[in-house]
Amino acid sequence: YVPLAATGAYADRVFTFARTHDGKTAVVVVPRLTAKLTAWGDTAVALPPGRYTNAFTGEPVEGTVGVDKLFAALPVALLVTA
């Protein structure tokens, strides 16, 4: 497990890590301490190099991704290498 860095105003309210196994990488992004949070603003997660697919929505993502985009459908994201 490798922790990933979040940036932005609410970076401390995102927990994210990556795990690589058999050449495939999974990235998990979950919120924390969100009771009074109404918007994510400029908060983003820098993904490891590669193209990913959100396992829950099928949306492709890569590079640095806004947390608001990752949590648009669900309050959690599981990204897997495409």
mmCIF file of N, CA and C in Angstrom:
data_model
loop_
_atom_site.group_PDB
_atom_site.id
_atom_site.type_symbol
_atom_site.label_atom_id
_atom_site.label_comp_id
_atom_site.label_asym_id
_atom_site.label_seq_id
_atom_site.Cartn_x
_atom_site.Cartn_y
_atom_site.Cartn_z
ATOM 1 N N TYR A 1 0.834 -1.177 0.000
ATOM 2 C CA TYR A 1 0.000 0.000 0.000
ATOM 3 C C TYR A 1 0.877 1.238 0.000
ATOM 4 N N VAL A 2 0.563 2.158 -0.900
ATOM 5 C CA VAL A 2 1.331 3.390 -1.022
ATOM 6 C C VAL A 2 0.371 4.568 -0.852
ATOM 7 N N PRO A 3 0.583 5.414 0.150
ATOM 8 C CA PRO A 3 -0.289 6.583 0.280
ATOM 9 C C PRO A 3 -0.076 7.548 -0.876
ATOM 10 N N LEU A 4 -1.150 8.175 -1.315
ATOM 11 C CA LEU A 4 -1.078 9.165 -2.386
ATOM 12 C C LEU A 4 -1.384 10.542 -1.804
ATOM 13 N N ALA A 5 -0.821 11.551 -2.412
ATOM 14 C CA ALA A 5 -1.006 12.913 -1.926
ATOM 15 C C ALA A 5 -2.248 13.550 -2.527
ATOM 16 N N ALA A 6 -2.989 14.207 -1.676
ATOM 17 C CA ALA A 6 -4.087 15.055 -2.131
ATOM 18 C C ALA A 6 -3.623 16.500 -1.961
ATOM 19 N N THR A 7 -4.145 17.365 -2.802
ATOM 20 C CA THR A 7 -3.804 18.780 -2.726
ATOM 21 C C THR A 7 -5.087 19.589 -2.644
ATOM 22 N N GLY A 8 -4.967 20.829 -2.242
ATOM 23 C CA GLY A 8 -6.116 21.716 -2.213
ATOM 24 C C GLY A 8 -6.591 22.016 -0.813
ATOM 25 N N ALA A 9 -7.665 22.787 -0.750
ATOM 26 C CA ALA A 9 -8.177 23.295 0.516
ATOM 27 C C ALA A 9 -8.598 22.199 1.490
ATOM 28 N N TYR A 10 -9.084 21.085 0.994
ATOM 29 C CA TYR A 10 -9.579 20.024 1.866
ATOM 30 C C TYR A 10 -8.785 18.727 1.714
ATOM 31 N N ALA A 11 -7.515 18.849 1.404
ATOM 32 C CA ALA A 11 -6.656 17.672 1.225
ATOM 33 C C ALA A 11 -6.623 16.803 2.473
ATOM 34 N N ASP A 12 -6.766 17.414 3.641
ATOM 35 C CA ASP A 12 -6.740 16.643 4.880
ATOM 36 C C ASP A 12 -8.022 15.856 5.121
ATOM 37 N N ARG A 13 -9.000 16.021 4.239
ATOM 38 C CA ARG A 13 -10.271 15.308 4.375
ATOM 39 C C ARG A 13 -10.439 14.196 3.352
ATOM 40 N N VAL A 14 -9.325 13.817 2.740
ATOM 41 C CA VAL A 14 -9.339 12.726 1.764
ATOM 42 C C VAL A 14 -8.281 11.702 2.157
ATOM 43 N N PHE A 15 -8.668 10.436 2.170
ATOM 44 C CA PHE A 15 -7.733 9.341 2.428
ATOM 45 C C PHE A 15 -7.616 8.571 1.125
ATOM 46 N N THR A 16 -6.388 8.418 0.635
ATOM 47 C CA THR A 16 -6.207 7.738 -0.649
ATOM 48 C C THR A 16 -4.912 6.934 -0.666
ATOM 49 N N PHE A 17 -4.975 5.781 -1.286
ATOM 50 C CA PHE A 17 -3.787 4.941 -1.412
ATOM 51 C C PHE A 17 -3.867 4.119 -2.689
ATOM 52 N N ALA A 18 -2.714 3.601 -3.095
ATOM 53 C CA ALA A 18 -2.631 2.746 -4.284
ATOM 54 C C ALA A 18 -2.028 1.409 -3.884
ATOM 55 N N ARG A 19 -2.387 0.403 -4.611
ATOM 56 C CA ARG A 19 -1.792 -0.919 -4.419
ATOM 57 C C ARG A 19 -1.607 -1.553 -5.784
ATOM 58 N N THR A 20 -0.413 -2.090 -6.006
ATOM 59 C CA THR A 20 -0.123 -2.770 -7.265
ATOM 60 C C THR A 20 0.062 -4.254 -6.995
ATOM 61 N N HIS A 21 -0.569 -5.059 -7.835
ATOM 62 C CA HIS A 21 -0.472 -6.518 -7.717
ATOM 63 C C HIS A 21 -0.587 -7.111 -9.113
ATOM 64 N N ASP A 22 0.322 -7.998 -9.452
ATOM 65 C CA ASP A 22 0.330 -8.657 -10.767
ATOM 66 C C ASP A 22 0.274 -7.651 -11.918
ATOM 67 N N GLY A 23 0.967 -6.532 -11.759
ATOM 68 C CA GLY A 23 1.047 -5.547 -12.822
ATOM 69 C C GLY A 23 -0.139 -4.618 -12.950
ATOM 70 N N LYS A 24 -1.157 -4.789 -12.127
ATOM 71 C CA LYS A 24 -2.330 -3.913 -12.159
ATOM 72 C C LYS A 24 -2.343 -3.070 -10.889
ATOM 73 N N THR A 25 -2.794 -1.834 -11.030
ATOM 74 C CA THR A 25 -2.842 -0.916 -9.897
ATOM 75 C C THR A 25 -4.280 -0.557 -9.575
ATOM 76 N N ALA A 26 -4.593 -0.524 -8.293
ATOM 77 C CA ALA A 26 -5.888 -0.051 -7.808
ATOM 78 C C ALA A 26 -5.637 1.150 -6.911
ATOM 79 N N VAL A 27 -6.473 2.153 -7.051
ATOM 80 C CA VAL A 27 -6.395 3.357 -6.229
ATOM 81 C C VAL A 27 -7.738 3.508 -5.517
ATOM 82 N N VAL A 28 -7.682 3.699 -4.205
ATOM 83 C CA VAL A 28 -8.883 3.908 -3.404
ATOM 84 C C VAL A 28 -8.881 5.342 -2.907
ATOM 85 N N VAL A 29 -10.008 6.025 -3.048
ATOM 86 C CA VAL A 29 -10.159 7.398 -2.566
ATOM 87 C C VAL A 29 -11.448 7.452 -1.740
ATOM 88 N N VAL A 30 -11.325 7.837 -0.479
ATOM 89 C CA VAL A 30 -12.487 7.946 0.399
ATOM 90 C C VAL A 30 -12.439 9.272 1.157
ATOM 91 N N PRO A 31 -13.605 9.846 1.435
ATOM 92 C CA PRO A 31 -13.644 11.087 2.202
ATOM 93 C C PRO A 31 -13.573 10.796 3.700
ATOM 94 N N ARG A 32 -13.197 11.832 4.454
ATOM 95 C CA ARG A 32 -13.212 11.735 5.920
ATOM 96 C C ARG A 32 -13.582 13.107 6.471
ATOM 97 N N LEU A 33 -14.220 13.101 7.620
ATOM 98 C CA LEU A 33 -14.592 14.345 8.305
ATOM 99 C C LEU A 33 -15.370 15.293 7.400
ATOM 100 N N THR A 34 -16.462 14.807 6.844
ATOM 101 C CA THR A 34 -17.210 15.599 5.856
ATOM 102 C C THR A 34 -18.538 16.155 6.373
ATOM 103 N N ALA A 35 -18.836 16.027 7.650
ATOM 104 C CA ALA A 35 -20.144 16.441 8.169
ATOM 105 C C ALA A 35 -20.498 17.876 7.811
ATOM 106 N N LYS A 36 -19.549 18.801 7.866
ATOM 107 C CA LYS A 36 -19.834 20.212 7.580
ATOM 108 C C LYS A 36 -19.324 20.653 6.210
ATOM 109 N N LEU A 37 -18.824 19.727 5.419
ATOM 110 C CA LEU A 37 -18.263 20.053 4.107
ATOM 111 C C LEU A 37 -19.376 20.105 3.062
ATOM 112 N N THR A 38 -19.437 21.195 2.301
ATOM 113 C CA THR A 38 -20.482 21.320 1.283
ATOM 114 C C THR A 38 -19.945 21.236 -0.138
ATOM 115 N N ALA A 39 -18.649 21.481 -0.322
ATOM 116 C CA ALA A 39 -18.037 21.396 -1.650
ATOM 117 C C ALA A 39 -16.547 21.106 -1.490
ATOM 118 N N TRP A 40 -15.966 20.458 -2.504
ATOM 119 C CA TRP A 40 -14.557 20.077 -2.444
ATOM 120 C C TRP A 40 -13.618 21.143 -2.980
ATOM 121 N N GLY A 41 -14.135 22.122 -3.686
ATOM 122 C CA GLY A 41 -13.293 23.202 -4.199
ATOM 123 C C GLY A 41 -12.183 22.677 -5.091
ATOM 124 N N ASP A 42 -10.948 23.087 -4.791
ATOM 125 C CA ASP A 42 -9.802 22.711 -5.625
ATOM 126 C C ASP A 42 -9.097 21.431 -5.173
ATOM 127 N N THR A 43 -9.709 20.668 -4.286
ATOM 128 C CA THR A 43 -9.085 19.452 -3.774
ATOM 129 C C THR A 43 -8.974 18.409 -4.883
ATOM 130 N N ALA A 44 -7.783 17.834 -5.019
ATOM 131 C CA ALA A 44 -7.521 16.881 -6.096
ATOM 132 C C ALA A 44 -6.551 15.802 -5.620
ATOM 133 N N VAL A 45 -6.518 14.698 -6.349
ATOM 134 C CA VAL A 45 -5.612 13.582 -6.071
ATOM 135 C C VAL A 45 -4.734 13.357 -7.292
ATOM 136 N N ALA A 46 -3.433 13.266 -7.069
ATOM 137 C CA ALA A 46 -2.485 12.965 -8.144
ATOM 138 C C ALA A 46 -2.354 11.449 -8.249
ATOM 139 N N LEU A 47 -2.816 10.901 -9.347
ATOM 140 C CA LEU A 47 -2.779 9.446 -9.551
ATOM 141 C C LEU A 47 -1.407 9.020 -10.046
ATOM 142 N N PRO A 48 -1.017 7.781 -9.747
ATOM 143 C CA PRO A 48 0.209 7.251 -10.338
ATOM 144 C C PRO A 48 0.069 7.240 -11.865
ATOM 145 N N PRO A 49 1.181 7.237 -12.577
ATOM 146 C CA PRO A 49 1.102 7.225 -14.045
ATOM 147 C C PRO A 49 0.244 6.070 -14.567
ATOM 148 N N GLY A 50 -0.532 6.363 -15.580
ATOM 149 C CA GLY A 50 -1.373 5.345 -16.200
ATOM 150 C C GLY A 50 -2.787 5.841 -16.410
ATOM 151 N N ARG A 51 -3.569 5.018 -17.080
ATOM 152 C CA ARG A 51 -4.979 5.313 -17.313
ATOM 153 C C ARG A 51 -5.795 4.424 -16.407
ATOM 154 N N TYR A 52 -6.795 5.016 -15.784
ATOM 155 C CA TYR A 52 -7.622 4.295 -14.821
ATOM 156 C C TYR A 52 -9.087 4.359 -15.218
ATOM 157 N N THR A 53 -9.842 3.400 -14.715
ATOM 158 C CA THR A 53 -11.288 3.380 -14.880
ATOM 159 C C THR A 53 -11.910 3.306 -13.502
ATOM 160 N N ASN A 54 -12.904 4.144 -13.254
ATOM 161 C CA ASN A 54 -13.626 4.080 -11.997
ATOM 162 C C ASN A 54 -14.462 2.794 -12.034
ATOM 163 N N ALA A 55 -14.190 1.879 -11.114
ATOM 164 C CA ALA A 55 -14.853 0.577 -11.113
ATOM 165 C C ALA A 55 -16.350 0.681 -10.864
ATOM 166 N N PHE A 56 -16.801 1.765 -10.241
ATOM 167 C CA PHE A 56 -18.225 1.920 -9.944
ATOM 168 C C PHE A 56 -18.994 2.621 -11.049
ATOM 169 N N THR A 57 -18.347 3.547 -11.754
ATOM 170 C CA THR A 57 -19.063 4.332 -12.765
ATOM 171 C C THR A 57 -18.620 4.053 -14.194
ATOM 172 N N GLY A 58 -17.451 3.436 -14.366
ATOM 173 C CA GLY A 58 -16.920 3.177 -15.699
ATOM 174 C C GLY A 58 -16.230 4.369 -16.326
ATOM 175 N N GLU A 59 -16.157 5.487 -15.606
ATOM 176 C CA GLU A 59 -15.545 6.706 -16.142
ATOM 177 C C GLU A 59 -14.027 6.584 -16.185
ATOM 178 N N PRO A 60 -13.397 6.944 -17.311
ATOM 179 C CA PRO A 60 -11.933 6.925 -17.398
ATOM 180 C C PRO A 60 -11.346 8.173 -16.738
ATOM 181 N N VAL A 61 -10.213 8.008 -16.049
ATOM 182 C CA VAL A 61 -9.510 9.130 -15.418
ATOM 183 C C VAL A 61 -8.010 8.906 -15.515
ATOM 184 N N GLU A 62 -7.252 9.996 -15.458
ATOM 185 C CA GLU A 62 -5.797 9.906 -15.415
ATOM 186 C C GLU A 62 -5.234 11.237 -14.954
ATOM 187 N N GLY A 63 -3.979 11.213 -14.526
ATOM 188 C CA GLY A 63 -3.311 12.435 -14.092
ATOM 189 C C GLY A 63 -3.780 12.886 -12.722
ATOM 190 N N THR A 64 -3.972 14.183 -12.579
ATOM 191 C CA THR A 64 -4.499 14.745 -11.338
ATOM 192 C C THR A 64 -5.987 14.972 -11.526
ATOM 193 N N VAL A 65 -6.774 14.416 -10.617
ATOM 194 C CA VAL A 65 -8.230 14.424 -10.766
ATOM 195 C C VAL A 65 -8.873 15.146 -9.587
ATOM 196 N N GLY A 66 -9.815 16.011 -9.876
ATOM 197 C CA GLY A 66 -10.557 16.703 -8.826
ATOM 198 C C GLY A 66 -11.406 15.722 -8.030
ATOM 199 N N VAL A 67 -11.389 15.885 -6.727
ATOM 200 C CA VAL A 67 -12.168 15.003 -5.858
ATOM 201 C C VAL A 67 -13.658 15.168 -6.131
ATOM 202 N N ASP A 68 -14.096 16.366 -6.473
ATOM 203 C CA ASP A 68 -15.507 16.559 -6.810
ATOM 204 C C ASP A 68 -15.915 15.684 -7.988
ATOM 205 N N LYS A 69 -15.033 15.494 -8.941
ATOM 206 C CA LYS A 69 -15.311 14.611 -10.085
ATOM 207 C C LYS A 69 -15.359 13.147 -9.637
ATOM 208 N N LEU A 70 -14.413 12.750 -8.781
ATOM 209 C CA LEU A 70 -14.372 11.364 -8.317
ATOM 210 C C LEU A 70 -15.599 11.000 -7.493
ATOM 211 N N PHE A 71 -16.108 11.968 -6.714
ATOM 212 C CA PHE A 71 -17.250 11.710 -5.835
ATOM 213 C C PHE A 71 -18.574 12.197 -6.415
ATOM 214 N N ALA A 72 -18.633 12.459 -7.712
ATOM 215 C CA ALA A 72 -19.863 12.978 -8.325
ATOM 216 C C ALA A 72 -21.029 11.993 -8.198
ATOM 217 N N ALA A 73 -20.782 10.703 -8.350
ATOM 218 C CA ALA A 73 -21.854 9.706 -8.303
ATOM 219 C C ALA A 73 -21.948 9.017 -6.944
ATOM 220 N N LEU A 74 -20.821 8.776 -6.320
ATOM 221 C CA LEU A 74 -20.754 8.062 -5.038
ATOM 222 C C LEU A 74 -19.699 8.721 -4.150
ATOM 223 N N PRO A 75 -19.815 8.584 -2.836
ATOM 224 C CA PRO A 75 -18.830 9.197 -1.949
ATOM 225 C C PRO A 75 -17.583 8.335 -1.730
ATOM 226 N N VAL A 76 -17.216 7.580 -2.727
ATOM 227 C CA VAL A 76 -16.030 6.730 -2.680
ATOM 228 C C VAL A 76 -15.631 6.424 -4.114
ATOM 229 N N ALA A 77 -14.341 6.220 -4.342
ATOM 230 C CA ALA A 77 -13.894 5.874 -5.695
ATOM 231 C C ALA A 77 -12.901 4.725 -5.635
ATOM 232 N N LEU A 78 -13.066 3.778 -6.531
ATOM 233 C CA LEU A 78 -12.127 2.678 -6.714
ATOM 234 C C LEU A 78 -11.689 2.753 -8.169
ATOM 235 N N LEU A 79 -10.445 3.111 -8.368
ATOM 236 C CA LEU A 79 -9.901 3.273 -9.713
ATOM 237 C C LEU A 79 -8.966 2.116 -10.015
ATOM 238 N N VAL A 80 -9.115 1.507 -11.159
ATOM 239 C CA VAL A 80 -8.271 0.380 -11.552
ATOM 240 C C VAL A 80 -7.617 0.686 -12.895
ATOM 241 N N THR A 81 -6.418 0.174 -13.102
ATOM 242 C CA THR A 81 -5.752 0.421 -14.367
ATOM 243 C C THR A 81 -6.566 -0.153 -15.506
ATOM 244 N N ALA A 82 -6.597 0.589 -16.581
ATOM 245 C CA ALA A 82 -7.405 0.202 -17.747
ATOM 246 C C ALA A 82 -6.706 -0.895 -18.530
#
